[in-house]
Structure formats: structure tokens, C-alpha cells
Short mmCIF file of C-alpha atoms in Angstrom, two decimals:
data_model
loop_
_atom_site.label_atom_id
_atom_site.label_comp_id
_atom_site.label_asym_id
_atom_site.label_seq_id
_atom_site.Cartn_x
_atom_site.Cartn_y
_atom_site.Cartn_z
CA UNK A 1 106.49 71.00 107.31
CA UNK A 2 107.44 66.99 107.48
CA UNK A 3 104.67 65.24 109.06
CA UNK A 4 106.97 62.67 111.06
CA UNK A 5 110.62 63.12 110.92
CA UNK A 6 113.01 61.22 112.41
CA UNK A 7 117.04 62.05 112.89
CA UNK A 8 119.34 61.17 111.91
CA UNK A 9 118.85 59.28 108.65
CA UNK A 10 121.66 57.27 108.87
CA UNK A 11 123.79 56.00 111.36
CA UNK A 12 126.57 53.97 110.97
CA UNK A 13 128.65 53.01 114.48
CA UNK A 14 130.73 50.23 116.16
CA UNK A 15 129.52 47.53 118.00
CA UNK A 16 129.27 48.21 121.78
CA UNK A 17 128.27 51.93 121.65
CA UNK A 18 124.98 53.46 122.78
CA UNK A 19 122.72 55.29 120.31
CA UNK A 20 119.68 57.34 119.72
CA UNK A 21 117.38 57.61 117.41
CA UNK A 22 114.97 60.99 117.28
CA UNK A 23 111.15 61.15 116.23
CA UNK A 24 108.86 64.02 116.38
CA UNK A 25 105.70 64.45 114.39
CA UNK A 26 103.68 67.85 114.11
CA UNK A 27 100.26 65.97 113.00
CA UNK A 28 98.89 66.19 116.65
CA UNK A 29 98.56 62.50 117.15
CA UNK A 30 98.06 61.05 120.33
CA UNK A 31 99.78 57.24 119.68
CA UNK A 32 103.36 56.50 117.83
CA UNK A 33 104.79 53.70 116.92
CA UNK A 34 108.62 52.19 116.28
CA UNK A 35 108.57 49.65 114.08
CA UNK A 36 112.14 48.01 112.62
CA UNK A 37 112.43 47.00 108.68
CA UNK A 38 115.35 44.13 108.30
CA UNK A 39 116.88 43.56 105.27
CA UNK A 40 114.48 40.99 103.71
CA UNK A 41 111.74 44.26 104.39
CA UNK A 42 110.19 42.25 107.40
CA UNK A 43 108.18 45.52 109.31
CA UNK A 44 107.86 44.45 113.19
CA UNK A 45 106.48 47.00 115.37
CA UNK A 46 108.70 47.00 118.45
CA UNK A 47 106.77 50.04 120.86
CA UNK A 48 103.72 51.89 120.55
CA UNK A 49 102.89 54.86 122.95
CA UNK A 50 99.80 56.45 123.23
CA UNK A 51 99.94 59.80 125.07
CA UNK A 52 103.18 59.18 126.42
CA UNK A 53 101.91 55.87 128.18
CA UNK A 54 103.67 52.70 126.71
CA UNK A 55 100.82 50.39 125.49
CA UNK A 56 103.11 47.94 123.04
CA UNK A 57 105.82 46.04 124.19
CA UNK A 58 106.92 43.42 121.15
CA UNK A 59 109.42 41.23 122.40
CA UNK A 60 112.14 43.58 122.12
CA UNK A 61 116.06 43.39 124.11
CA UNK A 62 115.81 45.56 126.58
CA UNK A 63 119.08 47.41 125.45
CA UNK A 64 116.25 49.23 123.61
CA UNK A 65 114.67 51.99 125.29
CA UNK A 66 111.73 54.42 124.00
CA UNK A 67 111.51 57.49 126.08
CA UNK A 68 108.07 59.54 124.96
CA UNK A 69 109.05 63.26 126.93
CA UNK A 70 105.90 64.74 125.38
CA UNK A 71 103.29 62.99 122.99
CA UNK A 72 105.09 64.82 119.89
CA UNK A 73 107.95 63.16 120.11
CA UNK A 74 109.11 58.81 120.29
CA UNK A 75 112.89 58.70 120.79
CA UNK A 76 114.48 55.39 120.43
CA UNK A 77 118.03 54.85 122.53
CA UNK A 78 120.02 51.40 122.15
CA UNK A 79 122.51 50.30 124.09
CA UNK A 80 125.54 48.20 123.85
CA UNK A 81 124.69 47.81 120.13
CA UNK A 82 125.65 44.82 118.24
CA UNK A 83 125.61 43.58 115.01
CA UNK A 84 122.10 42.12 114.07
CA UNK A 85 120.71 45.57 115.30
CA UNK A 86 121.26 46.82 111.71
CA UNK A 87 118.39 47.67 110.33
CA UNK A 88 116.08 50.33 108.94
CA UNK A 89 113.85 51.84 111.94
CA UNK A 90 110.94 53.47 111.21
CA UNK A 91 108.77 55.75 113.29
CA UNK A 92 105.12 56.30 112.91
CA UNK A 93 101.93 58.45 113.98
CA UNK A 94 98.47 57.62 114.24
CA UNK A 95 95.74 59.84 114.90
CA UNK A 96 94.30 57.93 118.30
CA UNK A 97 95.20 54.17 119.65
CA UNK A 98 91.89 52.42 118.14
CA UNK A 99 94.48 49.56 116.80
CA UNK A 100 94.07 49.13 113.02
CA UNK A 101 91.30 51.79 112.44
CA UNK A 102 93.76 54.63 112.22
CA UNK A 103 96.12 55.25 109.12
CA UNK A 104 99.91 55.70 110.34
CA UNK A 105 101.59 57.89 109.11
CA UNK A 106 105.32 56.77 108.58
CA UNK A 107 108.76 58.79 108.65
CA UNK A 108 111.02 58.63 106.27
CA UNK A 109 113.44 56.05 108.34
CA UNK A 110 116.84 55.35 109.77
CA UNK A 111 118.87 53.15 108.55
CA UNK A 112 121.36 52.18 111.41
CA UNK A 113 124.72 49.96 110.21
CA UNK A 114 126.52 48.72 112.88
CA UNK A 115 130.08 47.44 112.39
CA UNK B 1 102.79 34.67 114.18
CA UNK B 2 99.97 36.60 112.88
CA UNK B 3 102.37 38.09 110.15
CA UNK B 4 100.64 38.51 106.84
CA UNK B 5 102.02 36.99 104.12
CA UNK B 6 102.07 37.87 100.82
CA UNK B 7 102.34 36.54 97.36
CA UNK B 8 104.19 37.13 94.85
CA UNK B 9 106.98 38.02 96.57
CA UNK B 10 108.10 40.19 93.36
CA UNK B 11 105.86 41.03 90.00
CA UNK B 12 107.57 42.82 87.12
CA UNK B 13 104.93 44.12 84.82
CA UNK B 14 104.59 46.41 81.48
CA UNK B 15 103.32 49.73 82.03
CA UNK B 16 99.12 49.95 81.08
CA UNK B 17 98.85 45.82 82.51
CA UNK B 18 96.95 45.30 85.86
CA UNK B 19 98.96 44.28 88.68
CA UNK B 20 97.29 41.84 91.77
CA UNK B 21 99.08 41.10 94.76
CA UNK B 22 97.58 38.58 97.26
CA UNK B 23 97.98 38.90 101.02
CA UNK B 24 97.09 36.12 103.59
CA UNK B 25 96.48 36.03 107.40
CA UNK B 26 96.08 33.76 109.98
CA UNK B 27 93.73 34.91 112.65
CA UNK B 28 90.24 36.81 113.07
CA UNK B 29 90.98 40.91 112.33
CA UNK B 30 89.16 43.56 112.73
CA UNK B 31 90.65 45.69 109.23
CA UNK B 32 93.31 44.90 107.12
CA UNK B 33 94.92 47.79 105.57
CA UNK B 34 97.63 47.87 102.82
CA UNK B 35 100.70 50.40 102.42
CA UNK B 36 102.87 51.08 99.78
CA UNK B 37 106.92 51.81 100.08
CA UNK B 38 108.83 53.46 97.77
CA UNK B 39 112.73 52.53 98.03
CA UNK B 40 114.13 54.21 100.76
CA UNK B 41 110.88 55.68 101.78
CA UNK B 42 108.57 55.37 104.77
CA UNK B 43 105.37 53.43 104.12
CA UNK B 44 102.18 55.53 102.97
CA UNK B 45 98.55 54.33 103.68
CA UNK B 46 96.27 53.78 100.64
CA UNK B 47 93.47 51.83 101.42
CA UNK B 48 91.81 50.19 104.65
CA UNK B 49 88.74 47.59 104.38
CA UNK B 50 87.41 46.75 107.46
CA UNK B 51 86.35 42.96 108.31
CA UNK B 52 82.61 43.25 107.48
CA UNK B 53 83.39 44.65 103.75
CA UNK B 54 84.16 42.70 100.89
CA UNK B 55 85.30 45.39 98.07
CA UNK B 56 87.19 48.27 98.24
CA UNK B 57 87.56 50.71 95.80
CA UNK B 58 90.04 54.08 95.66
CA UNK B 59 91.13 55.79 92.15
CA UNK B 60 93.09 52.80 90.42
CA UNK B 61 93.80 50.67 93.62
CA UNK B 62 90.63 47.74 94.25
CA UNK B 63 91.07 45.84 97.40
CA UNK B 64 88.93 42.78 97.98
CA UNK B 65 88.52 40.51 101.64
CA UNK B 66 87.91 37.26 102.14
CA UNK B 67 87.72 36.56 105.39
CA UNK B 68 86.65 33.00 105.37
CA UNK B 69 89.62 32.34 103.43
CA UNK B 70 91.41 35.05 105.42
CA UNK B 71 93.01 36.11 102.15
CA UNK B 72 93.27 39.76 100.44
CA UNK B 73 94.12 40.97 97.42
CA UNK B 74 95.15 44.38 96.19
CA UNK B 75 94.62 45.32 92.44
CA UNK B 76 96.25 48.28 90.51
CA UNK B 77 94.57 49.04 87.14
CA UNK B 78 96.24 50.80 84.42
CA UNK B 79 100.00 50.55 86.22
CA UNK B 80 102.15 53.03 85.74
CA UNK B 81 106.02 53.22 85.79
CA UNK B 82 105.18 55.49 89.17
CA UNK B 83 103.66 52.64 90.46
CA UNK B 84 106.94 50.96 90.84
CA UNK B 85 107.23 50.29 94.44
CA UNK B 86 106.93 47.63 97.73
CA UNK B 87 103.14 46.68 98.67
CA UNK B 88 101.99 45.73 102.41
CA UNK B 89 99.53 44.52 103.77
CA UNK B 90 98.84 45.41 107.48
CA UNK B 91 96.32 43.68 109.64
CA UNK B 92 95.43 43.53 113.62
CA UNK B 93 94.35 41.16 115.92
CA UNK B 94 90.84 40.83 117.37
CA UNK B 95 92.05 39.34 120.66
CA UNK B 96 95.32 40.97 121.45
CA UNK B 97 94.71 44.14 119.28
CA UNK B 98 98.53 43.90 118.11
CA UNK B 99 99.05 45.07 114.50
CA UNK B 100 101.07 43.29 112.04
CA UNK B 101 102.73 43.69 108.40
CA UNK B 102 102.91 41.37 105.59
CA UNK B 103 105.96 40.60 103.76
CA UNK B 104 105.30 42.80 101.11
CA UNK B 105 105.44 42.56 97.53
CA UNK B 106 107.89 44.35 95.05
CA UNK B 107 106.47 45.83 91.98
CA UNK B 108 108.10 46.89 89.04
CA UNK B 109 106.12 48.23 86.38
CA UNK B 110 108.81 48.81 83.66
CA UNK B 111 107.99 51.73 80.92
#
């Protein structure tokens, strides 16, 4: 009964090849969140959707793609990966999109390697 | 960028001591919250104090705001070995309404 759970946990892959990255979260929340942790632990949010509609857009490559099919579940694909994509990517929840107000709640993350 | 920042980067403490972490901003926010991660964890919420509060209190954790000095700090009494972990702060915008996290501090409270 994971709150937010994201697949898979890790992810290693070569340079050049498309991924995706699964979230789904069974807390009924209306607004998620991607957010990717480099290796010094910087957390930038890179999307936020709030009942499917994208309302965040960090400055992000657009080889990254959220797709939101239903308000349970952020998926995360990347394209034509390369190297300084390696990172730990979290996925979060949040109860309504009222900006700071709400806790998030965070999944466990996905650390992606890329070789 | 409105990226928090937060100070020290790393604290190594004895079990029982008090541990403060500091956490600065740059613009006007609306609530600053602060998150703990434990290593190879997801962040967990533990305490949000919105702009027109000063003190914060929640079991061992005391968070205080200084928003003319747009500074924070986050105090754990009585650490623990348990408490061992990296601290966040998290803050928004009040024109914009982006969200941002601090650099976070490590914690090691050693038994």
C-alpha cells in the first residue's frame, strides 16, 4: 500500500536510447510533481501536473516528456539520453496545486545511470 | 535563482547534542517548509511555517522564520542516531508561485 511508487528503481542504459520512467500514487491527489536529485543532492522540480493539465514547465530539454494518462499516474519518457541525464528522479504527490501549502509526498526514486 | 541555501553543508554530532541547520532564501515566500532524506530515500515532510509565523514547534524538531533576514533555521533536540539523515528546506515564490529546494544539509548523529 506505497503511497507513491515509481518503477523501476534503477535504470542503467547507453547513451542514445529512449526511456521511461513510471509513477503512480494511490493518495488521491490531484497535482504531481517530477523533480531530479544530481549528485551533489541539488532537488529541481522539472514538471508539475495538476489534474492531468501541465502547470510547471522548469527549463527542461525537451527530450523529456511527462505524459499524465489519468491524475494517478506522472510518467516520465526521455529520449536520446545522454550522459549528464544521470541522476536520481523523484516523483511526488500533493494533495491540491495551492503551491507550497500542501506537503508532497515523495517516492522512493530512480536512480537512472547512463553510460 | 530562488534556490535555498543552506548551511552547514554537513554537521556530525554525538547522540543526546542539539543539532541547528540554517536555511536562507532570496525572495518574498509565502511558506517555507523543510524535508528530511534518508540515503536512498524519497524526501518526507516534517514541518511547514508559513510567512506570517515566527516559531514552529513539532515533537523534537523547532523551526524558526525570519523573514526580514529571509533566513530559517531548523533545530533537532535530543538527536538521535535515527536522526542521521539529509535536511531541506523547501520554499515558493510569491510572484511566480514556483517551489524550490535548498541544498540540504547532511546530519550525522553518531551513537
Amino acid at each position: 500500500d506505497t503511497a507513491v511508487s515509481q518503477t523501476p528503481k534503477y535504470l542503467v542504459t547507453q547513451m542514445g536510447n529512449d526511456k521511461s520512467i513510471k509513477c503512480e500514487q494511490n493518495l488521491g491527489h490531484d497535482t504531481m510533481y517530477w523533480y531530479k536529485q544530481d549528485s551533489k543532492k541539488f532537488l529541481k522540480i522539472m514538471f508539475s501536473y495538476n489534474n492531468k493539465e501541465l502547470i510547471i514547465n522548469e527549463t527542461v530539454p525537451n527530450r523529456f516528456s511527462p505524459k499524465s494518462p489519468d491524475k494517478a499516474h506522472l510518467n516520465l519518457h526521455i529520449n536520446s539520453l545522454e550522459l549528464g541525464d544521470s541522476a536520481v528522479y523523484f516523483c511526488a504527490s500533493s494533495q491540491a496545486w495551492r503551491g507550497s501549502t500542501d506537503t508532497q509526498y515523495f517516492g522512493p526514486g530512480t536512480r537512472l545511470t547512463v553510460l | 535563482s530562488q534556490q535555498g541555501e543552506e548551511d552547514p553543508q554537513a554537521l556530525s554530532i554525538q547522540e543526546g547534542e542539539n543539532a541547528t541547520m540554517n536555511c536562507s532564501y532570496k525572495t518574498s515566500i509565502n511558506n517555507l517548509q523543510w524535508y528530511r532524506q534518508n540515503s536512498g530515500r524519497g524526501l518526507v515532510h516534517l514541518i511547514l511555517i508559513r510567512s506570517n509565523e515566527r516559531e514552529k514547534h513539532s515533537g523534537r524538531l523547532r523551526v524558526t522564520l525570519d523573514t526580514s533576514k529571509k533566513s530559517s533555521s531548523l533545530l533537532i533536540t535530543a538527536s538521535r542516531a535515527a536522526d542521521t539523515a539529509s535536511y531541506f528546506c523547501a520554499t515558493d515564490e510569491v510572484i511566480g508561485n514556483q517551489f524550490y529546494f535548498g541544498t540540504g544539509t547532511s546530519l550525522t548523529v553518531i551513537p
